[in-house]
XYZ file of C-alpha atoms in Angstrom:
743
model
C -28.047 -14.568 -11.924
C -27.335 -13.475 -15.195
C -24.343 -10.464 -15.879
C -24.245 -8.961 -19.148
C -20.633 -7.343 -19.800
C -21.251 -8.519 -23.463
C -24.384 -6.384 -23.945
C -22.290 -3.336 -22.442
C -19.186 -4.235 -24.733
C -21.632 -4.717 -27.886
C -23.550 -1.266 -26.765
C -20.174 0.792 -26.615
C -18.808 -0.686 -29.792
C -22.024 0.033 -31.777
C -21.808 3.762 -30.404
C -18.122 4.227 -30.098
C -17.827 8.153 -30.701
C -20.558 8.719 -28.059
C -18.765 6.396 -25.497
C -15.266 7.970 -25.960
C -16.846 11.248 -25.749
C -18.527 10.564 -22.496
C -15.055 9.182 -21.206
C -13.276 12.363 -22.390
C -15.818 14.482 -20.378
C -15.163 12.403 -17.455
C -11.387 12.799 -17.657
C -11.693 16.480 -18.219
C -14.013 16.733 -15.127
C -11.725 14.720 -13.077
C -8.614 16.729 -14.197
C -10.511 19.788 -12.765
C -11.765 18.181 -9.654
C -8.066 16.735 -8.874
C -6.651 20.248 -9.804
C -8.998 22.150 -7.521
C -9.889 20.000 -4.543
C -7.513 17.182 -4.304
C -4.570 18.862 -2.579
C -6.771 19.836 0.291
C -8.069 16.422 0.528
C -5.037 14.959 1.260
C -3.156 14.848 4.820
C -0.066 13.263 6.259
C -1.883 12.920 9.437
C -2.805 9.509 10.680
C -5.564 8.856 13.300
C -7.858 6.552 14.932
C -11.381 5.985 14.540
C -11.650 4.240 17.665
C -10.483 5.399 21.247
C -7.199 3.642 22.513
C -5.397 4.946 25.373
C -3.139 7.557 23.372
C -6.498 9.158 21.955
C -8.045 9.586 25.204
C -4.511 11.109 26.613
C -4.717 13.467 23.659
C -8.475 14.553 24.275
C -7.545 15.300 28.016
C -4.325 17.128 27.002
C -6.485 19.202 24.343
C -9.069 20.062 27.342
C -6.466 21.261 29.444
C -4.437 23.519 27.272
C -6.306 23.469 23.838
C -5.291 21.875 20.728
C -1.767 20.988 20.721
C 0.661 23.019 18.850
C 3.654 21.282 16.894
C 7.341 22.166 18.160
C 10.130 22.689 15.694
C 13.839 23.116 16.839
C 16.233 25.147 14.959
C 19.508 23.717 15.693
C 22.901 26.035 15.660
C 25.955 24.586 15.420
C 29.603 26.317 15.523
C 32.603 24.910 14.719
C 34.867 26.942 17.194
C 32.530 29.691 19.062
C 30.461 28.861 22.205
C 27.293 30.118 23.370
C 29.199 32.430 25.643
C 30.783 34.686 22.809
C 29.274 37.739 21.761
C 29.279 36.560 17.950
C 27.133 33.495 18.727
C 24.805 35.732 20.940
C 24.534 38.133 18.003
C 23.582 35.472 15.546
C 21.051 33.721 17.863
C 19.363 37.072 18.546
C 19.135 37.598 14.584
C 17.573 34.273 14.086
C 15.096 34.796 16.694
C 14.211 38.353 15.168
C 13.809 36.831 11.700
C 11.500 33.643 12.750
C 9.442 36.212 14.977
C 9.064 38.386 11.960
C 6.940 35.470 10.049
C 3.944 36.701 12.079
C 1.946 35.349 15.014
C -0.515 33.428 12.592
C 2.518 31.353 11.678
C 4.597 31.111 14.659
C 3.411 31.538 18.340
C 6.728 31.243 19.923
C 10.379 31.185 19.464
C 12.852 31.197 22.146
C 16.646 30.579 22.628
C 19.257 30.439 25.632
C 19.318 34.098 25.696
C 15.814 34.191 27.311
C 16.587 31.076 29.086
C 13.905 29.000 26.913
C 16.304 27.141 25.059
C 18.953 24.470 25.816
C 22.588 24.453 25.208
C 25.105 21.424 24.765
C 27.380 20.499 27.523
C 30.536 22.075 25.076
C 28.509 25.226 24.492
C 28.800 24.919 20.737
C 25.128 23.783 19.892
C 22.168 25.556 20.895
C 18.341 24.935 20.233
C 15.885 27.489 19.186
C 12.176 25.998 20.199
C 9.589 27.211 17.707
C 5.866 26.504 18.656
C 4.110 26.619 15.264
C 0.591 28.784 15.478
C -1.549 26.127 13.782
C -2.044 22.781 15.385
C -2.961 21.193 11.942
C 0.000 19.290 10.646
C -0.583 20.083 6.913
C -0.766 23.861 7.705
C 2.149 23.612 10.016
C 4.203 21.990 7.258
C 3.485 24.812 4.997
C 4.535 27.460 7.677
C 7.885 25.158 8.161
C 8.883 26.001 4.740
C 8.607 29.718 5.317
C 10.598 29.212 8.792
C 13.335 27.391 6.895
C 13.467 30.160 4.493
C 13.776 32.774 6.941
C 16.354 30.963 8.927
C 18.452 30.558 5.697
C 18.130 34.205 4.688
C 20.028 35.389 8.020
C 23.752 35.846 7.167
C 25.614 32.930 8.932
C 28.921 33.908 10.273
C 32.089 31.637 9.413
C 31.719 28.375 10.903
C 28.140 28.458 11.728
C 25.243 26.058 10.505
C 21.640 25.947 11.176
C 19.363 22.756 10.737
C 15.617 22.433 11.362
C 13.916 19.462 12.884
C 10.424 18.736 13.978
C 7.373 16.899 12.847
C 6.380 19.683 10.343
C 9.819 19.600 8.718
C 10.068 15.921 8.812
C 6.485 15.777 7.112
C 7.751 18.138 4.209
C 10.706 15.653 3.553
C 8.347 12.642 3.587
C 6.071 14.277 0.900
C 9.186 15.207 -1.136
C 10.376 11.744 -1.079
C 6.926 10.224 -1.775
C 6.625 12.622 -4.863
C 10.190 11.602 -6.171
C 9.196 8.055 -5.662
C 5.921 8.577 -7.544
C 7.693 10.108 -10.355
C 10.447 7.434 -10.530
C 7.751 4.354 -10.272
C 5.951 6.045 -13.025
C 8.590 6.552 -15.410
C 10.161 3.045 -14.642
C 6.972 1.349 -14.752
C 5.415 2.620 -17.872
C 8.594 2.368 -19.843
C 9.059 -1.511 -19.076
C 5.474 -1.831 -19.517
C 5.486 -0.703 -22.780
C 8.621 -3.008 -23.712
C 6.621 -5.814 -22.374
C 3.497 -4.916 -24.242
C 5.602 -4.673 -27.398
C 7.056 -8.115 -27.066
C 3.815 -9.922 -26.010
C 1.334 -8.135 -28.352
C 3.589 -7.647 -30.923
C 2.319 -4.269 -32.552
C 2.747 -0.560 -31.255
C -1.017 0.362 -31.664
C -2.045 -2.622 -29.473
C 0.639 -2.057 -27.017
C -0.087 1.284 -26.658
C -3.651 1.042 -25.594
C -3.609 -0.521 -22.394
C -1.393 2.128 -21.206
C -3.468 4.904 -22.309
C -6.614 2.918 -20.736
C -4.501 2.619 -17.434
C -3.450 6.356 -17.457
C -7.337 7.222 -18.227
C -8.235 5.175 -15.158
C -5.900 6.826 -12.821
C -7.079 10.226 -13.972
C -10.643 9.480 -13.337
C -9.637 7.897 -10.019
C -7.873 11.143 -8.789
C -10.969 13.039 -9.744
C -13.090 10.718 -7.676
C -10.454 10.814 -4.682
C -10.844 14.727 -4.745
C -14.782 14.208 -4.294
C -14.426 11.489 -1.522
C -11.754 13.926 0.162
C -14.454 16.515 0.773
C -16.086 14.034 2.976
C -13.329 12.984 5.089
C -9.327 13.528 5.020
C -7.227 10.929 2.898
C -3.651 9.811 3.348
C -1.146 11.838 0.978
C 0.054 8.156 0.247
C -3.264 7.624 -1.764
C -1.876 9.205 -4.892
C 1.197 6.925 -5.295
C -1.054 4.081 -4.508
C -3.615 4.834 -6.921
C -1.027 5.332 -9.517
C 0.701 2.015 -8.935
C -2.528 0.049 -8.742
C -3.925 1.770 -11.552
C -0.933 0.965 -13.900
C -0.899 -2.556 -12.823
C -4.656 -3.561 -13.054
C -5.464 -1.074 -15.798
C -2.892 -2.513 -18.189
C -3.587 -5.925 -17.080
C -7.342 -5.861 -17.586
C -6.906 -4.059 -21.072
C -4.365 -6.767 -21.904
C -6.670 -9.416 -21.391
C -9.477 -8.142 -23.289
C -7.357 -7.142 -26.320
C -5.756 -10.440 -26.343
C -9.320 -12.175 -26.531
C -10.294 -9.695 -29.236
C -7.514 -10.427 -31.486
C -7.926 -14.419 -30.759
C -11.461 -13.871 -31.837
C -10.609 -12.169 -34.877
C -8.162 -15.012 -35.807
C -10.903 -17.513 -35.522
C -12.782 -15.595 -38.306
C -15.323 -13.244 -36.290
C -15.814 -9.826 -37.752
C -14.906 -6.782 -35.938
C -18.175 -6.289 -33.876
C -18.660 -10.089 -33.324
C -15.092 -10.082 -31.737
C -15.797 -7.348 -29.660
C -19.174 -9.139 -28.612
C -17.489 -12.444 -27.813
C -14.466 -10.818 -25.960
C -16.993 -8.816 -23.985
C -18.808 -12.389 -23.395
C -15.720 -13.834 -22.054
C -12.629 -11.711 -21.323
C -14.798 -8.722 -20.139
C -16.638 -11.117 -17.760
C -13.541 -12.355 -16.120
C -12.516 -8.726 -15.616
C -15.567 -8.040 -13.927
C -15.486 -10.985 -11.654
C -11.491 -10.164 -11.076
C -12.275 -6.681 -10.013
C -15.049 -7.542 -7.697
C -12.608 -9.999 -6.156
C -9.900 -7.238 -5.622
C -12.670 -4.770 -4.197
C -13.926 -7.575 -1.857
C -10.472 -8.043 -0.666
C -9.843 -4.412 -0.160
C -13.080 -3.916 1.666
C -11.651 -5.996 4.380
C -9.133 -3.358 5.322
C -12.050 -0.981 6.581
C -12.312 -3.161 9.495
C -9.022 -1.572 10.455
C -10.072 1.583 12.926
C -7.482 3.895 11.425
C -7.254 6.408 8.716
C -4.221 5.040 6.803
C -5.660 1.796 5.951
C -8.924 3.199 4.823
C -7.446 5.880 2.939
C -5.143 3.350 0.827
C -8.048 0.980 0.475
C -10.293 3.620 -0.748
C -7.826 4.721 -3.474
C -7.246 1.249 -4.545
C -10.907 0.619 -4.741
C -11.697 3.630 -6.830
C -8.860 3.063 -9.316
C -9.758 -0.858 -9.595
C -13.481 0.129 -10.342
C -12.528 2.885 -12.836
C -10.396 0.440 -14.479
C -12.808 -2.273 -14.839
C -15.310 0.513 -16.073
C -12.972 1.494 -18.777
C -12.189 -2.185 -19.792
C -15.884 -2.847 -20.383
C -16.827 0.370 -22.111
C -14.082 2.673 -23.407
C -11.917 -0.382 -24.707
C -14.592 -1.715 -26.874
C -15.287 1.589 -28.130
C -11.851 2.216 -29.174
C -11.377 -1.296 -30.443
C -14.443 -0.467 -32.565
C -12.992 2.712 -33.960
C -9.543 1.150 -34.595
C -10.658 -2.296 -36.275
C -7.806 -3.890 -38.008
C -5.536 -0.850 -37.317
C -4.962 -2.301 -33.886
C -2.403 -4.312 -35.698
C -0.491 -1.494 -37.237
C 3.336 -0.807 -36.705
C 3.863 -4.485 -36.113
C 7.211 -5.406 -34.374
C 6.537 -9.194 -34.293
C 5.641 -11.494 -37.324
C 2.716 -13.303 -34.856
C -0.698 -13.094 -36.135
C -2.169 -12.946 -32.721
C -1.369 -12.815 -29.112
C -2.239 -16.511 -28.590
C -2.821 -18.867 -31.297
C -5.161 -21.301 -29.600
C -4.877 -23.806 -32.449
C -1.155 -24.079 -32.027
C -0.626 -27.249 -29.976
C 3.087 -28.247 -28.563
C 4.197 -24.889 -27.954
C 6.332 -23.759 -24.931
C 3.301 -23.696 -22.718
C 2.094 -27.085 -23.849
C 5.438 -28.485 -23.050
C 5.428 -26.998 -19.699
C 2.024 -28.038 -18.881
C 2.855 -31.514 -20.096
C 5.804 -31.825 -17.948
C 4.296 -30.962 -14.811
C 1.043 -33.036 -15.300
C 3.308 -36.030 -16.108
C 4.929 -35.883 -12.650
C 2.339 -33.822 -10.645
C 3.514 -35.064 -7.225
C 7.017 -34.083 -7.809
C 6.306 -30.693 -9.186
C 3.621 -29.968 -6.447
C 5.904 -30.717 -3.630
C 8.864 -29.015 -5.035
C 7.059 -25.856 -6.014
C 5.248 -25.778 -2.607
C 8.544 -26.417 -0.819
C 10.007 -23.526 -2.470
C 7.481 -21.112 -1.409
C 7.368 -22.303 2.193
C 11.107 -22.037 2.239
C 10.973 -18.574 1.459
C 7.951 -17.905 3.647
C 9.529 -19.404 6.972
C 11.485 -16.164 7.495
C 8.212 -14.455 8.108
C 8.324 -15.893 11.614
C 11.434 -13.840 12.378
C 9.650 -10.508 11.350
C 9.734 -7.493 13.757
C 7.023 -4.782 13.114
C 7.230 -1.226 13.773
C 7.384 2.027 12.108
C 10.104 3.694 9.913
C 11.081 6.916 11.695
C 13.577 9.589 10.753
C 16.545 7.506 11.394
C 15.502 5.444 7.954
C 15.748 8.719 5.854
C 18.678 9.237 3.657
C 21.914 10.730 5.268
C 21.848 13.965 3.226
C 18.526 15.278 4.550
C 18.920 18.289 6.625
C 15.928 16.928 9.165
C 17.788 13.506 9.584
C 21.176 15.501 10.355
C 19.300 17.883 12.904
C 17.617 14.756 14.405
C 21.014 13.061 14.829
C 22.506 16.221 16.544
C 19.175 16.216 18.818
C 20.023 12.611 19.879
C 23.846 13.143 20.487
C 23.808 16.580 22.316
C 20.105 16.695 23.782
C 17.290 14.142 23.460
C 16.159 12.717 20.186
C 12.466 12.747 21.360
C 12.257 16.404 22.315
C 9.798 17.161 19.657
C 7.509 14.055 20.076
C 7.559 13.486 23.878
C 5.404 11.058 25.966
C 2.334 12.856 27.584
C 1.352 11.167 30.908
C -1.884 12.664 32.032
C -3.655 11.931 35.070
C -7.827 12.137 34.975
C -9.321 13.067 38.129
C -8.877 15.314 41.182
C -5.031 16.344 41.476
C -4.555 15.100 45.298
C -1.102 15.027 47.154
C -1.066 11.245 46.350
C -1.377 11.760 42.650
C 1.368 14.698 42.871
C 3.624 12.149 44.903
C 3.042 9.551 42.262
C 4.247 11.597 39.413
C 7.390 12.529 41.585
C 8.001 8.735 41.957
C 7.357 8.146 38.008
C 10.257 10.639 37.403
C 12.741 8.723 39.733
C 11.521 5.508 38.241
C 12.288 6.913 34.570
C 15.485 8.293 35.469
C 16.963 5.145 35.890
C 16.036 3.942 32.440
C 18.400 5.042 29.719
C 15.495 5.118 27.064
C 13.961 8.243 28.518
C 15.247 11.763 28.889
C 14.630 14.292 31.607
C 11.123 15.673 31.997
C 10.111 18.695 29.851
C 9.372 21.297 32.706
C 7.322 20.783 35.843
C 4.207 18.962 36.339
C 1.059 20.975 34.940
C -2.486 21.201 36.320
C -5.439 22.715 34.920
C -7.195 25.406 36.779
C -10.023 23.227 37.891
C -7.464 20.749 39.510
C -8.644 17.588 37.622
C -6.181 17.073 35.170
C -2.371 16.890 35.439
C 0.312 16.442 32.931
C 3.941 15.700 32.620
C 5.986 15.648 29.444
C 8.804 13.168 29.180
C 10.872 12.715 25.977
C 12.627 9.660 24.760
C 15.987 9.638 23.928
C 16.217 8.142 20.576
C 13.969 7.877 17.358
C 10.518 7.799 18.568
C 9.578 5.137 15.953
C 12.547 2.728 16.780
C 11.979 -0.636 18.471
C 14.077 0.638 21.638
C 11.335 3.472 22.139
C 8.418 1.239 21.614
C 9.581 -1.058 24.171
C 10.187 1.840 26.578
C 6.419 2.796 26.094
C 5.309 -0.600 26.839
C 7.303 -0.667 29.975
C 6.085 2.902 30.853
C 2.422 1.667 30.352
C 2.808 -1.830 31.903
C 5.251 -1.175 34.728
C 6.140 2.421 35.841
C 2.893 3.918 35.854
C 1.173 1.025 37.566
C 4.073 1.263 40.112
C 4.340 4.919 40.573
C 0.748 5.457 41.177
C -0.178 2.156 43.104
C -2.568 3.344 45.719
C -4.113 6.325 44.046
C -7.706 6.489 42.502
C -6.395 8.634 39.484
C -6.743 7.247 35.924
C -3.212 7.822 34.481
C -2.751 7.457 30.599
C 0.179 7.445 28.507
C -0.203 9.605 25.118
C 1.954 11.248 22.853
C 3.107 10.176 19.177
C 5.233 7.305 20.413
C 2.199 5.782 22.494
C 0.042 6.169 19.266
C 2.418 3.644 17.595
C 1.869 1.174 20.368
C -1.887 1.496 20.088
C -1.558 0.960 16.345
C 0.157 -2.252 16.737
C -2.493 -3.392 19.148
C -5.157 -2.541 16.786
C -3.370 -4.349 14.024
C -2.987 -7.378 16.133
C -6.578 -7.498 17.229
C -8.279 -6.930 13.793
C -5.928 -9.079 11.625
C -8.091 -12.212 12.198
C -11.385 -10.363 11.427
C -9.786 -9.011 8.192
C -8.612 -12.526 7.213
C -11.737 -14.187 7.869
C -13.905 -11.761 6.022
C -11.339 -11.696 2.912
C -11.278 -15.589 2.804
C -14.774 -16.231 3.342
C -16.108 -13.714 0.887
C -13.495 -15.228 -1.608
C -14.513 -18.587 -1.153
C -18.107 -17.731 -1.606
C -17.616 -15.774 -4.817
C -15.321 -18.544 -6.424
C -17.576 -21.230 -5.265
C -20.588 -19.465 -7.061
C -18.610 -18.387 -10.205
C -17.061 -21.820 -10.891
C -19.701 -23.964 -9.204
C -17.047 -25.998 -7.317
C -16.037 -26.125 -3.629
C -12.654 -27.546 -4.451
C -11.383 -24.852 -6.742
C -12.046 -22.313 -4.040
C -10.256 -24.011 -1.339
C -7.111 -24.690 -3.524
C -7.191 -21.123 -5.012
C -7.244 -19.807 -1.314
C -4.329 -22.246 -0.297
C -2.183 -21.457 -3.275
C -2.827 -17.646 -2.711
C -1.775 -18.071 0.858
C 1.373 -19.718 -0.207
C 2.466 -16.778 -2.347
C 1.506 -14.085 0.291
C 3.525 -16.045 3.015
C 6.404 -16.100 0.557
C 6.144 -12.461 -0.021
C 6.216 -12.038 3.730
C 9.242 -14.076 4.084
C 11.145 -12.258 1.076
C 10.607 -8.789 2.817
C 12.170 -9.844 6.003
C 15.050 -11.399 4.270
C 15.786 -8.588 2.177
C 15.074 -5.592 4.624
C 15.562 -7.093 8.106
C 19.403 -7.871 8.428
C 18.987 -9.702 11.782
C 16.778 -12.312 9.938
C 18.889 -13.145 6.811
C 22.255 -14.364 5.547
C 24.855 -12.064 4.609
C 24.725 -12.765 0.920
C 21.076 -11.763 0.782
C 21.492 -8.560 2.322
C 24.488 -7.918 -0.154
C 21.986 -8.193 -2.829
C 19.848 -5.920 -1.119
C 22.097 -3.247 -0.320
C 22.907 -3.683 -4.246
C 19.435 -2.901 -5.073
C 19.434 0.111 -2.699
C 17.073 -1.367 -0.148
C 17.281 0.515 3.220
C 17.932 -1.933 6.017
C 15.777 -1.665 8.933
C 15.154 -3.126 12.359
C 11.483 -3.411 12.029
C 8.987 -4.119 8.822
C 6.307 -1.641 8.542
C 3.380 -2.572 10.955
C 0.726 -1.868 8.508
C 2.377 -3.792 5.760
C 1.590 -7.461 6.242
C -1.966 -6.894 6.604
C -2.292 -4.437 3.764
C -0.178 -6.697 1.441
C -2.620 -9.669 2.279
C -5.457 -7.680 1.092
C -3.846 -6.238 -2.049
C -2.077 -9.634 -3.090
C -5.129 -11.818 -2.394
C -7.142 -9.496 -4.813
C -4.399 -9.626 -7.388
C -3.744 -13.182 -7.186
C -7.346 -13.893 -7.742
C -7.162 -12.033 -10.691
C -4.812 -14.441 -12.527
C -6.703 -17.562 -10.962
C -9.867 -16.253 -12.395
C -8.525 -15.579 -15.898
C -6.711 -19.034 -16.131
C -9.781 -20.838 -14.383
C -12.163 -19.274 -16.825
C -10.287 -20.534 -19.939
C -9.986 -24.111 -18.234
C -13.578 -24.306 -17.268
C -14.562 -23.037 -20.880
C -12.671 -26.034 -22.521
C -13.819 -28.433 -19.725
C -17.418 -27.760 -20.598
C -16.779 -28.071 -24.299
C -14.756 -31.613 -24.104
C -15.336 -32.668 -20.581
C -11.520 -33.894 -20.438
C -9.687 -32.165 -17.100
C -6.278 -32.772 -18.612
C -7.042 -31.344 -22.048
C -8.849 -28.265 -20.281
C -5.915 -27.525 -18.163
C -3.537 -27.730 -21.121
C -5.889 -25.476 -23.136
C -6.086 -23.018 -20.226
C -2.031 -22.778 -19.644
C -1.637 -22.463 -23.655
C -4.271 -19.825 -23.943
C -3.189 -17.685 -20.960
C 0.315 -18.540 -20.230
C 1.837 -15.856 -22.304
C -0.627 -13.165 -21.219
C -0.481 -14.110 -17.442
C 3.284 -13.920 -17.607
C 3.300 -10.718 -19.673
C 0.795 -9.060 -17.440
C 2.932 -10.269 -14.231
C 5.932 -8.642 -15.656
C 4.339 -5.417 -16.335
C 3.110 -5.425 -12.576
C 6.568 -6.389 -11.449
C 7.994 -3.541 -13.432
C 5.404 -1.159 -11.844
C 5.711 -2.175 -8.382
C 9.399 -2.614 -8.768
C 9.580 1.280 -9.841
C 7.889 2.171 -6.703
C 10.577 -0.064 -4.677
C 13.336 2.014 -6.180
C 12.600 5.326 -4.168
C 14.097 6.395 -0.869
C 11.142 5.901 1.594
C 11.778 2.398 3.159
C 7.925 2.027 3.478
C 7.508 2.434 -0.144
C 10.512 0.137 -1.017
C 9.125 -2.711 1.302
C 5.431 -2.300 -0.333
C 7.013 -2.296 -3.800
C 9.240 -5.127 -3.416
C 6.621 -7.199 -1.620
C 4.019 -6.784 -4.441
C 6.516 -7.227 -7.003
C 7.964 -10.493 -5.826
C 4.557 -11.780 -4.869
C 2.934 -11.375 -8.549
C 6.269 -12.885 -9.702
C 5.960 -15.971 -7.599
C 2.401 -16.148 -8.249
C 2.334 -16.022 -12.155
C 5.398 -18.558 -12.199
C 5.421 -21.053 -9.554
C 1.933 -20.998 -8.504
C 0.127 -20.493 -12.020
C 2.516 -22.603 -14.140
C 3.344 -25.316 -11.711
C 1.012 -25.628 -8.638
C -2.088 -24.939 -10.380
C -1.785 -27.745 -13.292
C -0.168 -30.292 -11.023
C -2.983 -29.770 -8.459
C -5.591 -30.155 -10.963
C -4.152 -33.204 -12.596
C -4.135 -34.869 -9.018
C -7.554 -33.897 -8.298
C -8.840 -34.681 -11.828
C -12.832 -34.573 -11.918
C -13.036 -33.841 -8.322
C -11.731 -30.145 -9.248
C -15.574 -29.688 -10.471
C -17.043 -31.087 -7.469
C -20.161 -29.237 -6.001
C -22.367 -31.094 -3.296
C -25.889 -31.630 -4.457
C -27.157 -29.473 -1.532
C -25.262 -26.333 -3.133
C -26.716 -26.923 -6.555
C -29.439 -24.245 -5.713
C -26.418 -21.679 -5.966
C -26.902 -19.142 -8.982
C -25.023 -19.696 -12.139
C -22.807 -16.802 -13.107
C -22.249 -17.462 -16.676
C -18.488 -16.281 -17.009
C -18.077 -18.241 -20.289
C -20.997 -16.501 -22.106
C -20.573 -17.464 -25.753
C -18.324 -20.271 -24.810
C -21.140 -21.926 -22.857
C -23.444 -21.300 -25.730
C -21.025 -22.994 -28.187
C -20.916 -25.759 -25.794
C -24.812 -26.466 -26.054
C -24.582 -25.863 -29.860
C -21.787 -28.584 -30.151
C -23.656 -31.134 -27.823
C -26.685 -30.738 -29.878
C -24.770 -31.064 -33.060
C -23.302 -34.435 -32.014
C -26.573 -35.581 -30.215
């Protein structure tokens, strides 16, 4: 099978203005699509695409009383007055009036202790005004929650009175605001550091800015495509964060590799168009196959039956595909227009990013030292990664709830008051639903269940009486949890409820009793991850093995690449546990984590390990493909394994290190936000890329290739029918020419 990135690069370079014009049109169209449709395509809601127990319970609740409305709570706190005082009553009455005035299209109901529909704390100084939002959609309700907050703030507060608002919609707004702040911080930090690294590595301002511009163009087009895809199904609002993060990382990296190869060919003596063609035949091909590898890894996440995995993988796939397309078409066109102006505004004296004829430099010394004692270096490097990765076996997975938010957020302060004075889970109760004829035995079962949970401190008292629908075949009881619905204590309480309390209470009845509500959704999510993780691993590892086997015509290199990537991914898992989970790490590491501003939590995000596996496996294969491409190129030319390894490290060492530093900066910028989920993801990606580009590429790869020798290129005869993917392009042609010349 013949791929032709070279012909695409040559065509783009021969018609540069046409190519650039088409991309400018794409970017403009994408900007219009993103500004018009993207906001409506995004949601903070997470849903399942299968039917676990919580989904079945939700459907029964909606059948009984319609689509469930979201609940907010206006928390009123007084320093001195109590609910029996006239001043307190008057203020609460004004709040009710102001909230009701928002209209029935926004607020369905607002109550208080004045009409016996709102609770009062034991000391009488704190009361709750329960507010039922009119729209069940989380995104619409969140917009109305902003107006709710404004209406409450507009009421004149007597001295000593304070109001706070808690609830899913308000919390959702806070999460979105923090995500936007994280995005802005990550973009600013990542771009600034990336520019510095590019200037140091490339040496000229024009050549350094070019990869940044290509990455930004890729992000813009990916946003437009996301807006189109979002017309078909809702996407998580986190997708914009992830597109930006991945777009900066891969967009800069892909452009950097191609620019480096173009400049290298110019140093060799090729004219402008020929240098673009040769870069297209080599670096562009490597970019294409690297992009394919990343996309294949991300496709594995579609096996997960929930919208968060599918949304984030969709965004990443889109931006990777656009970055590959831009690198193969737009970049050659821009290089054609710039020509030697690419080297304008020089900040270093070096003539090229990598001088392939310079032997004995830093990377030659590193490679030589490693290959002189390959066993020592291999065991030492692997031991270091294993030592870091061991902490993974202490991981506790869950979700970050309101308790992990910054203390200065009003939604967190309101939650703490709810937890202390009432029940922290009032806004997200468990829904226990009986499906079937509601007999006296079923009613008695609910009574027994209330008695059982009353002895468990994790549960609050039921929210009202048992509800039965008009046809008498669905019964519902709502029971809140005392603390954060996302905490480990709450998760364990849901598991006890399902596994012990419900079977015990309804023993002897024929009713099907289901436990739903947001806390139960969490448990079903964990079960889905546990069930489908092996499928994703087999899919990603299997396809990666097949692709690399075809690309490099070896079964040894793919196996080694997979093992090394698993080592770096495992080390990233262990580092996340060490830096975010206090119970699993020594104090000195936690001191460093706190100094970096990392939020200490009891659980690592449940979606993170599998998501990081797919992303990191793809990104790690990026570097592996770039490195092995140059090694294979020189091996085909010389037939010497050791010379080929030295050549590959010498010609890619600076590029891969620079690209890795850029990725670390981009991912690290996103880890600097206040959302613990983004902190964990950004840190995990950053540390994995750093370890992969240093320990794995600089030590383990050359040591392993030195020990394996000619076996690196072993392909069984019964697999020789595999198609040849000519990644090396002109290099392969040069090999044939060299062999003919010396025949």
